[in-house]
Amino acid sequence: MSRIIDPQSPEQRRQRTDRDVVYIGYRQRGRAVVEKLPNHEQLTPHRSLKVANHSPTGFEWGYGGSGPAQLALALLLNYTDDEEFALTHYTQFKNEVVSQLECTGPNDRWRLTGGDIEAVVGAEADELIAP
């Protein structure tokens, strides 16, 4: 796992973090849906498609293909609001996190917190990445 270097002080990073954010994924009528809590905002691929077009048909998870790549990019873009950071780290994030997410039954959901994201791309609590 690579370490992310941020020139800001730990205090500045803590002020701009949103570790309480939670993303949940589930299937609705066979379609992959991702929501951002606590406001139940639906995450769409639109913004991430402008950065890198892997899967214009939408998100997926649980394997290492184009749908999971689009989801990994969208999650990092949404969480960090930083295109350069998201582009640099979404493949690692896809391989380490999105490809491992499971949601097999009709009532199953996966859950991913801001802390989970930072654990993978931030390496340590002192290297928080969210705005």
JSON list of N, CA, C and O in Angstrom, two decimals, residues 42-92:
[
{"chain": "A", "resi": 42, "resn": "GLN", "atom": "N", "xyz": [-27.85, 10.00, -3.64]},
{"chain": "A", "resi": 42, "resn": "GLN", "atom": "CA", "xyz": [-27.43, 8.91, -4.53]},
{"chain": "A", "resi": 42, "resn": "GLN", "atom": "C", "xyz": [-26.18, 9.34, -5.30]},
{"chain": "A", "resi": 42, "resn": "GLN", "atom": "O", "xyz": [-26.14, 10.41, -5.90]},
{"chain": "A", "resi": 43, "resn": "LEU", "atom": "N", "xyz": [-25.17, 8.48, -5.26]},
{"chain": "A", "resi": 43, "resn": "LEU", "atom": "CA", "xyz": [-23.93, 8.71, -5.99]},
{"chain": "A", "resi": 43, "resn": "LEU", "atom": "C", "xyz": [-24.13, 8.21, -7.41]},
{"chain": "A", "resi": 43, "resn": "LEU", "atom": "O", "xyz": [-24.59, 7.09, -7.61]},
{"chain": "A", "resi": 44, "resn": "THR", "atom": "N", "xyz": [-23.82, 9.04, -8.38]},
{"chain": "A", "resi": 44, "resn": "THR", "atom": "CA", "xyz": [-23.96, 8.66, -9.79]},
{"chain": "A", "resi": 44, "resn": "THR", "atom": "C", "xyz": [-22.58, 8.68, -10.45]},
{"chain": "A", "resi": 44, "resn": "THR", "atom": "O", "xyz": [-21.67, 9.34, -9.97]},
{"chain": "A", "resi": 45, "resn": "PRO", "atom": "N", "xyz": [-22.45, 8.01, -11.59]},
{"chain": "A", "resi": 45, "resn": "PRO", "atom": "CA", "xyz": [-21.15, 8.00, -12.28]},
{"chain": "A", "resi": 45, "resn": "PRO", "atom": "C", "xyz": [-20.86, 9.27, -13.09]},
{"chain": "A", "resi": 45, "resn": "PRO", "atom": "O", "xyz": [-19.76, 9.42, -13.59]},
{"chain": "A", "resi": 46, "resn": "HIS", "atom": "N", "xyz": [-21.81, 10.20, -13.20]},
{"chain": "A", "resi": 46, "resn": "HIS", "atom": "CA", "xyz": [-21.66, 11.35, -14.11]},
{"chain": "A", "resi": 46, "resn": "HIS", "atom": "C", "xyz": [-20.35, 12.11, -13.95]},
{"chain": "A", "resi": 46, "resn": "HIS", "atom": "O", "xyz": [-19.63, 12.32, -14.91]},
{"chain": "A", "resi": 47, "resn": "ARG", "atom": "N", "xyz": [-20.04, 12.54, -12.75]},
{"chain": "A", "resi": 47, "resn": "ARG", "atom": "CA", "xyz": [-18.82, 13.33, -12.53]},
{"chain": "A", "resi": 47, "resn": "ARG", "atom": "C", "xyz": [-17.57, 12.50, -12.84]},
{"chain": "A", "resi": 47, "resn": "ARG", "atom": "O", "xyz": [-16.65, 12.97, -13.49]},
{"chain": "A", "resi": 48, "resn": "SER", "atom": "N", "xyz": [-17.56, 11.25, -12.38]},
{"chain": "A", "resi": 48, "resn": "SER", "atom": "CA", "xyz": [-16.37, 10.42, -12.60]},
{"chain": "A", "resi": 48, "resn": "SER", "atom": "C", "xyz": [-16.18, 10.07, -14.08]},
{"chain": "A", "resi": 48, "resn": "SER", "atom": "O", "xyz": [-15.05, 9.89, -14.53]},
{"chain": "A", "resi": 49, "resn": "LEU", "atom": "N", "xyz": [-17.27, 9.99, -14.83]},
{"chain": "A", "resi": 49, "resn": "LEU", "atom": "CA", "xyz": [-17.16, 9.69, -16.26]},
{"chain": "A", "resi": 49, "resn": "LEU", "atom": "C", "xyz": [-16.45, 10.81, -17.01]},
{"chain": "A", "resi": 49, "resn": "LEU", "atom": "O", "xyz": [-15.80, 10.57, -18.03]},
{"chain": "A", "resi": 50, "resn": "LYS", "atom": "N", "xyz": [-16.56, 12.03, -16.52]},
{"chain": "A", "resi": 50, "resn": "LYS", "atom": "CA", "xyz": [-15.86, 13.17, -17.14]},
{"chain": "A", "resi": 50, "resn": "LYS", "atom": "C", "xyz": [-14.35, 13.10, -16.91]},
{"chain": "A", "resi": 50, "resn": "LYS", "atom": "O", "xyz": [-13.58, 13.68, -17.65]},
{"chain": "A", "resi": 51, "resn": "VAL", "atom": "N", "xyz": [-13.95, 12.39, -15.86]},
{"chain": "A", "resi": 51, "resn": "VAL", "atom": "CA", "xyz": [-12.54, 12.26, -15.51]},
{"chain": "A", "resi": 51, "resn": "VAL", "atom": "C", "xyz": [-11.92, 11.04, -16.21]},
{"chain": "A", "resi": 51, "resn": "VAL", "atom": "O", "xyz": [-10.84, 11.13, -16.77]},
{"chain": "A", "resi": 52, "resn": "ALA", "atom": "N", "xyz": [-12.62, 9.91, -16.16]},
{"chain": "A", "resi": 52, "resn": "ALA", "atom": "CA", "xyz": [-12.17, 8.68, -16.83]},
{"chain": "A", "resi": 52, "resn": "ALA", "atom": "C", "xyz": [-13.40, 7.82, -17.10]},
{"chain": "A", "resi": 52, "resn": "ALA", "atom": "O", "xyz": [-14.14, 7.50, -16.17]},
{"chain": "A", "resi": 53, "resn": "ASN", "atom": "N", "xyz": [-13.60, 7.45, -18.35]},
{"chain": "A", "resi": 53, "resn": "ASN", "atom": "CA", "xyz": [-14.78, 6.69, -18.75]},
{"chain": "A", "resi": 53, "resn": "ASN", "atom": "C", "xyz": [-14.45, 5.19, -18.78]},
{"chain": "A", "resi": 53, "resn": "ASN", "atom": "O", "xyz": [-13.90, 4.69, -19.74]},
{"chain": "A", "resi": 54, "resn": "HIS", "atom": "N", "xyz": [-14.83, 4.52, -17.70]},
{"chain": "A", "resi": 54, "resn": "HIS", "atom": "CA", "xyz": [-14.63, 3.07, -17.63]},
{"chain": "A", "resi": 54, "resn": "HIS", "atom": "C", "xyz": [-15.93, 2.32, -17.86]},
{"chain": "A", "resi": 54, "resn": "HIS", "atom": "O", "xyz": [-15.93, 1.26, -18.47]},
{"chain": "A", "resi": 55, "resn": "SER", "atom": "N", "xyz": [-17.03, 2.85, -17.32]},
{"chain": "A", "resi": 55, "resn": "SER", "atom": "CA", "xyz": [-18.29, 2.11, -17.36]},
{"chain": "A", "resi": 55, "resn": "SER", "atom": "C", "xyz": [-19.47, 3.07, -17.46]},
{"chain": "A", "resi": 55, "resn": "SER", "atom": "O", "xyz": [-20.09, 3.41, -16.45]},
{"chain": "A", "resi": 56, "resn": "PRO", "atom": "N", "xyz": [-19.82, 3.49, -18.68]},
{"chain": "A", "resi": 56, "resn": "PRO", "atom": "CA", "xyz": [-20.95, 4.40, -18.82]},
{"chain": "A", "resi": 56, "resn": "PRO", "atom": "C", "xyz": [-22.28, 3.78, -18.40]},
{"chain": "A", "resi": 56, "resn": "PRO", "atom": "O", "xyz": [-23.26, 4.49, -18.19]},
{"chain": "A", "resi": 57, "resn": "THR", "atom": "N", "xyz": [-22.33, 2.47, -18.24]},
{"chain": "A", "resi": 57, "resn": "THR", "atom": "CA", "xyz": [-23.57, 1.81, -17.82]},
{"chain": "A", "resi": 57, "resn": "THR", "atom": "C", "xyz": [-23.74, 1.80, -16.31]},
{"chain": "A", "resi": 57, "resn": "THR", "atom": "O", "xyz": [-24.79, 1.38, -15.82]},
{"chain": "A", "resi": 58, "resn": "GLY", "atom": "N", "xyz": [-22.73, 2.24, -15.55]},
{"chain": "A", "resi": 58, "resn": "GLY", "atom": "CA", "xyz": [-22.91, 2.36, -14.11]},
{"chain": "A", "resi": 58, "resn": "GLY", "atom": "C", "xyz": [-21.86, 1.65, -13.28]},
{"chain": "A", "resi": 58, "resn": "GLY", "atom": "O", "xyz": [-20.86, 1.17, -13.78]},
{"chain": "A", "resi": 59, "resn": "PHE", "atom": "N", "xyz": [-22.16, 1.62, -11.99]},
{"chain": "A", "resi": 59, "resn": "PHE", "atom": "CA", "xyz": [-21.25, 1.08, -11.00]},
{"chain": "A", "resi": 59, "resn": "PHE", "atom": "C", "xyz": [-21.42, -0.43, -10.85]},
{"chain": "A", "resi": 59, "resn": "PHE", "atom": "O", "xyz": [-22.47, -0.99, -11.11]},
{"chain": "A", "resi": 60, "resn": "GLU", "atom": "N", "xyz": [-20.36, -1.04, -10.35]},
{"chain": "A", "resi": 60, "resn": "GLU", "atom": "CA", "xyz": [-20.37, -2.43, -9.91]},
{"chain": "A", "resi": 60, "resn": "GLU", "atom": "C", "xyz": [-19.36, -2.57, -8.81]},
{"chain": "A", "resi": 60, "resn": "GLU", "atom": "O", "xyz": [-18.61, -1.66, -8.52]},
{"chain": "A", "resi": 61, "resn": "TRP", "atom": "N", "xyz": [-19.33, -3.75, -8.19]},
{"chain": "A", "resi": 61, "resn": "TRP", "atom": "CA", "xyz": [-18.39, -4.05, -7.11]},
{"chain": "A", "resi": 61, "resn": "TRP", "atom": "C", "xyz": [-18.21, -5.56, -7.05]},
{"chain": "A", "resi": 61, "resn": "TRP", "atom": "O", "xyz": [-18.92, -6.31, -7.70]},
{"chain": "A", "resi": 62, "resn": "GLY", "atom": "N", "xyz": [-17.22, -5.99, -6.28]},
{"chain": "A", "resi": 62, "resn": "GLY", "atom": "CA", "xyz": [-17.02, -7.41, -6.04]},
{"chain": "A", "resi": 62, "resn": "GLY", "atom": "C", "xyz": [-16.08, -8.11, -7.00]},
{"chain": "A", "resi": 62, "resn": "GLY", "atom": "O", "xyz": [-15.88, -9.31, -6.90]},
{"chain": "A", "resi": 63, "resn": "TYR", "atom": "N", "xyz": [-15.48, -7.38, -7.91]},
{"chain": "A", "resi": 63, "resn": "TYR", "atom": "CA", "xyz": [-14.49, -7.94, -8.84]},
{"chain": "A", "resi": 63, "resn": "TYR", "atom": "C", "xyz": [-13.65, -6.78, -9.35]},
{"chain": "A", "resi": 63, "resn": "TYR", "atom": "O", "xyz": [-13.84, -5.64, -8.95]},
{"chain": "A", "resi": 64, "resn": "GLY", "atom": "N", "xyz": [-12.72, -7.01, -10.24]},
{"chain": "A", "resi": 64, "resn": "GLY", "atom": "CA", "xyz": [-11.78, -5.98, -10.65]},
{"chain": "A", "resi": 64, "resn": "GLY", "atom": "C", "xyz": [-12.03, -5.39, -12.03]},
{"chain": "A", "resi": 64, "resn": "GLY", "atom": "O", "xyz": [-11.08, -5.04, -12.70]},
{"chain": "A", "resi": 65, "resn": "GLY", "atom": "N", "xyz": [-13.27, -5.27, -12.46]},
{"chain": "A", "resi": 65, "resn": "GLY", "atom": "CA", "xyz": [-13.57, -4.81, -13.81]},
{"chain": "A", "resi": 65, "resn": "GLY", "atom": "C", "xyz": [-13.83, -3.32, -13.95]},
{"chain": "A", "resi": 65, "resn": "GLY", "atom": "O", "xyz": [-13.48, -2.51, -13.09]},
{"chain": "A", "resi": 66, "resn": "SER", "atom": "N", "xyz": [-14.47, -2.96, -15.06]},
{"chain": "A", "resi": 66, "resn": "SER", "atom": "CA", "xyz": [-14.70, -1.56, -15.40]},
{"chain": "A", "resi": 66, "resn": "SER", "atom": "C", "xyz": [-15.75, -0.89, -14.50]},
{"chain": "A", "resi": 66, "resn": "SER", "atom": "O", "xyz": [-15.60, 0.28, -14.13]},
{"chain": "A", "resi": 67, "resn": "GLY", "atom": "N", "xyz": [-16.81, -1.60, -14.14]},
{"chain": "A", "resi": 67, "resn": "GLY", "atom": "CA", "xyz": [-17.81, -1.04, -13.22]},
{"chain": "A", "resi": 67, "resn": "GLY", "atom": "C", "xyz": [-17.22, -0.72, -11.85]},
{"chain": "A", "resi": 67, "resn": "GLY", "atom": "O", "xyz": [-17.46, 0.36, -11.30]},
{"chain": "A", "resi": 68, "resn": "PRO", "atom": "N", "xyz": [-16.43, -1.63, -11.27]},
{"chain": "A", "resi": 68, "resn": "PRO", "atom": "CA", "xyz": [-15.76, -1.31, -10.01]},
{"chain": "A", "resi": 68, "resn": "PRO", "atom": "C", "xyz": [-14.74, -0.18, -10.14]},
{"chain": "A", "resi": 68, "resn": "PRO", "atom": "O", "xyz": [-14.58, 0.62, -9.22]},
{"chain": "A", "resi": 69, "resn": "ALA", "atom": "N", "xyz": [-14.08, -0.06, -11.29]},
{"chain": "A", "resi": 69, "resn": "ALA", "atom": "CA", "xyz": [-13.15, 1.06, -11.50]},
{"chain": "A", "resi": 69, "resn": "ALA", "atom": "C", "xyz": [-13.91, 2.38, -11.48]},
{"chain": "A", "resi": 69, "resn": "ALA", "atom": "O", "xyz": [-13.46, 3.35, -10.86]},
{"chain": "A", "resi": 70, "resn": "GLN", "atom": "N", "xyz": [-15.08, 2.41, -12.12]},
{"chain": "A", "resi": 70, "resn": "GLN", "atom": "CA", "xyz": [-15.88, 3.64, -12.14]},
{"chain": "A", "resi": 70, "resn": "GLN", "atom": "C", "xyz": [-16.35, 3.99, -10.73]},
{"chain": "A", "resi": 70, "resn": "GLN", "atom": "O", "xyz": [-16.33, 5.14, -10.33]},
{"chain": "A", "resi": 71, "resn": "LEU", "atom": "N", "xyz": [-16.76, 2.97, -9.97]},
{"chain": "A", "resi": 71, "resn": "LEU", "atom": "CA", "xyz": [-17.19, 3.21, -8.59]},
{"chain": "A", "resi": 71, "resn": "LEU", "atom": "C", "xyz": [-16.04, 3.70, -7.73]},
{"chain": "A", "resi": 71, "resn": "LEU", "atom": "O", "xyz": [-16.21, 4.65, -6.95]},
{"chain": "A", "resi": 72, "resn": "ALA", "atom": "N", "xyz": [-14.88, 3.10, -7.84]},
{"chain": "A", "resi": 72, "resn": "ALA", "atom": "CA", "xyz": [-13.72, 3.53, -7.05]},
{"chain": "A", "resi": 72, "resn": "ALA", "atom": "C", "xyz": [-13.38, 4.98, -7.34]},
{"chain": "A", "resi": 72, "resn": "ALA", "atom": "O", "xyz": [-13.15, 5.77, -6.42]},
{"chain": "A", "resi": 73, "resn": "LEU", "atom": "N", "xyz": [-13.38, 5.36, -8.61]},
{"chain": "A", "resi": 73, "resn": "LEU", "atom": "CA", "xyz": [-13.09, 6.74, -8.98]},
{"chain": "A", "resi": 73, "resn": "LEU", "atom": "C", "xyz": [-14.16, 7.68, -8.43]},
{"chain": "A", "resi": 73, "resn": "LEU", "atom": "O", "xyz": [-13.86, 8.73, -7.86]},
{"chain": "A", "resi": 74, "resn": "ALA", "atom": "N", "xyz": [-15.42, 7.30, -8.57]},
{"chain": "A", "resi": 74, "resn": "ALA", "atom": "CA", "xyz": [-16.53, 8.14, -8.09]},
{"chain": "A", "resi": 74, "resn": "ALA", "atom": "C", "xyz": [-16.47, 8.32, -6.58]},
{"chain": "A", "resi": 74, "resn": "ALA", "atom": "O", "xyz": [-16.70, 9.42, -6.07]},
{"chain": "A", "resi": 75, "resn": "LEU", "atom": "N", "xyz": [-16.18, 7.25, -5.84]},
{"chain": "A", "resi": 75, "resn": "LEU", "atom": "CA", "xyz": [-16.10, 7.35, -4.38]},
{"chain": "A", "resi": 75, "resn": "LEU", "atom": "C", "xyz": [-14.98, 8.29, -3.96]},
{"chain": "A", "resi": 75, "resn": "LEU", "atom": "O", "xyz": [-15.19, 9.16, -3.10]},
{"chain": "A", "resi": 76, "resn": "LEU", "atom": "N", "xyz": [-13.80, 8.15, -4.57]},
{"chain": "A", "resi": 76, "resn": "LEU", "atom": "CA", "xyz": [-12.69, 9.02, -4.19]},
{"chain": "A", "resi": 76, "resn": "LEU", "atom": "C", "xyz": [-12.94, 10.47, -4.61]},
{"chain": "A", "resi": 76, "resn": "LEU", "atom": "O", "xyz": [-12.60, 11.39, -3.87]},
{"chain": "A", "resi": 77, "resn": "LEU", "atom": "N", "xyz": [-13.55, 10.67, -5.77]},
{"chain": "A", "resi": 77, "resn": "LEU", "atom": "CA", "xyz": [-13.90, 12.04, -6.18]},
{"chain": "A", "resi": 77, "resn": "LEU", "atom": "C", "xyz": [-14.89, 12.66, -5.21]},
{"chain": "A", "resi": 77, "resn": "LEU", "atom": "O", "xyz": [-14.74, 13.81, -4.81]},
{"chain": "A", "resi": 78, "resn": "ASN", "atom": "N", "xyz": [-15.89, 11.90, -4.85]},
{"chain": "A", "resi": 78, "resn": "ASN", "atom": "CA", "xyz": [-16.91, 12.42, -3.95]},
{"chain": "A", "resi": 78, "resn": "ASN", "atom": "C", "xyz": [-16.33, 12.69, -2.57]},
{"chain": "A", "resi": 78, "resn": "ASN", "atom": "O", "xyz": [-16.60, 13.74, -1.97]},
{"chain": "A", "resi": 79, "resn": "TYR", "atom": "N", "xyz": [-15.54, 11.78, -2.07]},
{"chain": "A", "resi": 79, "resn": "TYR", "atom": "CA", "xyz": [-15.01, 11.92, -0.71]},
{"chain": "A", "resi": 79, "resn": "TYR", "atom": "C", "xyz": [-13.96, 13.01, -0.60]},
{"chain": "A", "resi": 79, "resn": "TYR", "atom": "O", "xyz": [-13.96, 13.78, 0.35]},
{"chain": "A", "resi": 80, "resn": "THR", "atom": "N", "xyz": [-13.06, 13.10, -1.58]},
{"chain": "A", "resi": 80, "resn": "THR", "atom": "CA", "xyz": [-11.96, 14.06, -1.49]},
{"chain": "A", "resi": 80, "resn": "THR", "atom": "C", "xyz": [-12.22, 15.36, -2.23]},
{"chain": "A", "resi": 80, "resn": "THR", "atom": "O", "xyz": [-11.59, 16.36, -1.94]},
{"chain": "A", "resi": 81, "resn": "ASP", "atom": "N", "xyz": [-13.08, 15.33, -3.23]},
{"chain": "A", "resi": 81, "resn": "ASP", "atom": "CA", "xyz": [-13.32, 16.47, -4.12]},
{"chain": "A", "resi": 81, "resn": "ASP", "atom": "C", "xyz": [-12.02, 16.92, -4.79]},
{"chain": "A", "resi": 81, "resn": "ASP", "atom": "O", "xyz": [-11.79, 18.10, -5.01]},
{"chain": "A", "resi": 82, "resn": "ASP", "atom": "N", "xyz": [-11.17, 15.95, -5.12]},
{"chain": "A", "resi": 82, "resn": "ASP", "atom": "CA", "xyz": [-9.85, 16.23, -5.68]},
{"chain": "A", "resi": 82, "resn": "ASP", "atom": "C", "xyz": [-9.60, 15.28, -6.85]},
{"chain": "A", "resi": 82, "resn": "ASP", "atom": "O", "xyz": [-9.29, 14.11, -6.65]},
{"chain": "A", "resi": 83, "resn": "GLU", "atom": "N", "xyz": [-9.75, 15.79, -8.08]},
{"chain": "A", "resi": 83, "resn": "GLU", "atom": "CA", "xyz": [-9.60, 14.95, -9.27]},
{"chain": "A", "resi": 83, "resn": "GLU", "atom": "C", "xyz": [-8.23, 14.32, -9.39]},
{"chain": "A", "resi": 83, "resn": "GLU", "atom": "O", "xyz": [-8.11, 13.14, -9.72]},
{"chain": "A", "resi": 84, "resn": "GLU", "atom": "N", "xyz": [-7.19, 15.09, -9.14]},
{"chain": "A", "resi": 84, "resn": "GLU", "atom": "CA", "xyz": [-5.83, 14.57, -9.26]},
{"chain": "A", "resi": 84, "resn": "GLU", "atom": "C", "xyz": [-5.60, 13.43, -8.28]},
{"chain": "A", "resi": 84, "resn": "GLU", "atom": "O", "xyz": [-5.05, 12.38, -8.63]},
{"chain": "A", "resi": 85, "resn": "PHE", "atom": "N", "xyz": [-6.02, 13.63, -7.04]},
{"chain": "A", "resi": 85, "resn": "PHE", "atom": "CA", "xyz": [-5.87, 12.59, -6.02]},
{"chain": "A", "resi": 85, "resn": "PHE", "atom": "C", "xyz": [-6.65, 11.35, -6.43]},
{"chain": "A", "resi": 85, "resn": "PHE", "atom": "O", "xyz": [-6.14, 10.23, -6.37]},
{"chain": "A", "resi": 86, "resn": "ALA", "atom": "N", "xyz": [-7.91, 11.53, -6.84]},
{"chain": "A", "resi": 86, "resn": "ALA", "atom": "CA", "xyz": [-8.75, 10.40, -7.22]},
{"chain": "A", "resi": 86, "resn": "ALA", "atom": "C", "xyz": [-8.14, 9.62, -8.38]},
{"chain": "A", "resi": 86, "resn": "ALA", "atom": "O", "xyz": [-8.10, 8.39, -8.36]},
{"chain": "A", "resi": 87, "resn": "LEU", "atom": "N", "xyz": [-7.65, 10.33, -9.39]},
{"chain": "A", "resi": 87, "resn": "LEU", "atom": "CA", "xyz": [-7.04, 9.66, -10.55]},
{"chain": "A", "resi": 87, "resn": "LEU", "atom": "C", "xyz": [-5.78, 8.88, -10.15]},
{"chain": "A", "resi": 87, "resn": "LEU", "atom": "O", "xyz": [-5.51, 7.81, -10.69]},
{"chain": "A", "resi": 88, "resn": "THR", "atom": "N", "xyz": [-5.04, 9.43, -9.25]},
{"chain": "A", "resi": 88, "resn": "THR", "atom": "CA", "xyz": [-3.80, 8.78, -8.82]},
{"chain": "A", "resi": 88, "resn": "THR", "atom": "C", "xyz": [-4.06, 7.51, -8.02]},
{"chain": "A", "resi": 88, "resn": "THR", "atom": "O", "xyz": [-3.30, 6.55, -8.11]},
{"chain": "A", "resi": 89, "resn": "HIS", "atom": "N", "xyz": [-5.16, 7.47, -7.24]},
{"chain": "A", "resi": 89, "resn": "HIS", "atom": "CA", "xyz": [-5.34, 6.40, -6.26]},
{"chain": "A", "resi": 89, "resn": "HIS", "atom": "C", "xyz": [-6.53, 5.47, -6.51]},
{"chain": "A", "resi": 89, "resn": "HIS", "atom": "O", "xyz": [-6.68, 4.49, -5.78]},
{"chain": "A", "resi": 90, "resn": "TYR", "atom": "N", "xyz": [-7.36, 5.73, -7.52]},
{"chain": "A", "resi": 90, "resn": "TYR", "atom": "CA", "xyz": [-8.56, 4.91, -7.65]},
{"chain": "A", "resi": 90, "resn": "TYR", "atom": "C", "xyz": [-8.27, 3.46, -8.04]},
{"chain": "A", "resi": 90, "resn": "TYR", "atom": "O", "xyz": [-9.01, 2.55, -7.64]},
{"chain": "A", "resi": 91, "resn": "THR", "atom": "N", "xyz": [-7.21, 3.18, -8.78]},
{"chain": "A", "resi": 91, "resn": "THR", "atom": "CA", "xyz": [-6.91, 1.80, -9.15]},
{"chain": "A", "resi": 91, "resn": "THR", "atom": "C", "xyz": [-6.53, 1.00, -7.91]},
{"chain": "A", "resi": 91, "resn": "THR", "atom": "O", "xyz": [-7.00, -0.12, -7.71]},
{"chain": "A", "resi": 92, "resn": "GLN", "atom": "N", "xyz": [-5.70, 1.57, -7.06]},
{"chain": "A", "resi": 92, "resn": "GLN", "atom": "CA", "xyz": [-5.35, 0.94, -5.79]},
{"chain": "A", "resi": 92, "resn": "GLN", "atom": "C", "xyz": [-6.62, 0.72, -4.95]},
{"chain": "A", "resi": 92, "resn": "GLN", "atom": "O", "xyz": [-6.83, -0.36, -4.39]}
]
